[in-house]
Short mmCIF file of C-alpha atoms in Angstrom, two decimals:
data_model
loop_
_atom_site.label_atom_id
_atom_site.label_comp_id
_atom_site.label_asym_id
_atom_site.label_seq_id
_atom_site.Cartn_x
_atom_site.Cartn_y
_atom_site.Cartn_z
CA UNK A 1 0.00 0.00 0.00
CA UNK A 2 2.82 2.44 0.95
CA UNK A 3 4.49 1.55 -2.14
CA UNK A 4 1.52 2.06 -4.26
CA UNK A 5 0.90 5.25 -2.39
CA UNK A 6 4.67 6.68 -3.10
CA UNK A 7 4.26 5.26 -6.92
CA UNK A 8 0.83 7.71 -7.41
CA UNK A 9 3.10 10.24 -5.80
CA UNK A 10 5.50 10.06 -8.18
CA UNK A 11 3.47 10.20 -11.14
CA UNK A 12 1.34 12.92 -10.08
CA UNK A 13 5.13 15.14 -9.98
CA UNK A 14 5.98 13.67 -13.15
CA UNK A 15 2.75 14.88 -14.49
CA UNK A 16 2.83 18.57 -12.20
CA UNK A 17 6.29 19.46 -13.37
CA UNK A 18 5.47 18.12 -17.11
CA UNK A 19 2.43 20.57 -17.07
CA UNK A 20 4.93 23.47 -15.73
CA UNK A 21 7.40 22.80 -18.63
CA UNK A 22 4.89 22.91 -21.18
#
């Protein structure tokens, strides 16, 4: 669960700092 949790996190800043670049 705390893996999944930290996986969701890291795609949801992958997605945040894609959105800022663009």
């Amino acid at each position: 669960l705390k893996m999944k949790n930290f996986n969701m996190s890291c795609k949801i800043s992958i997605l945040t700092e894609f959105e800022v670049i663009e």
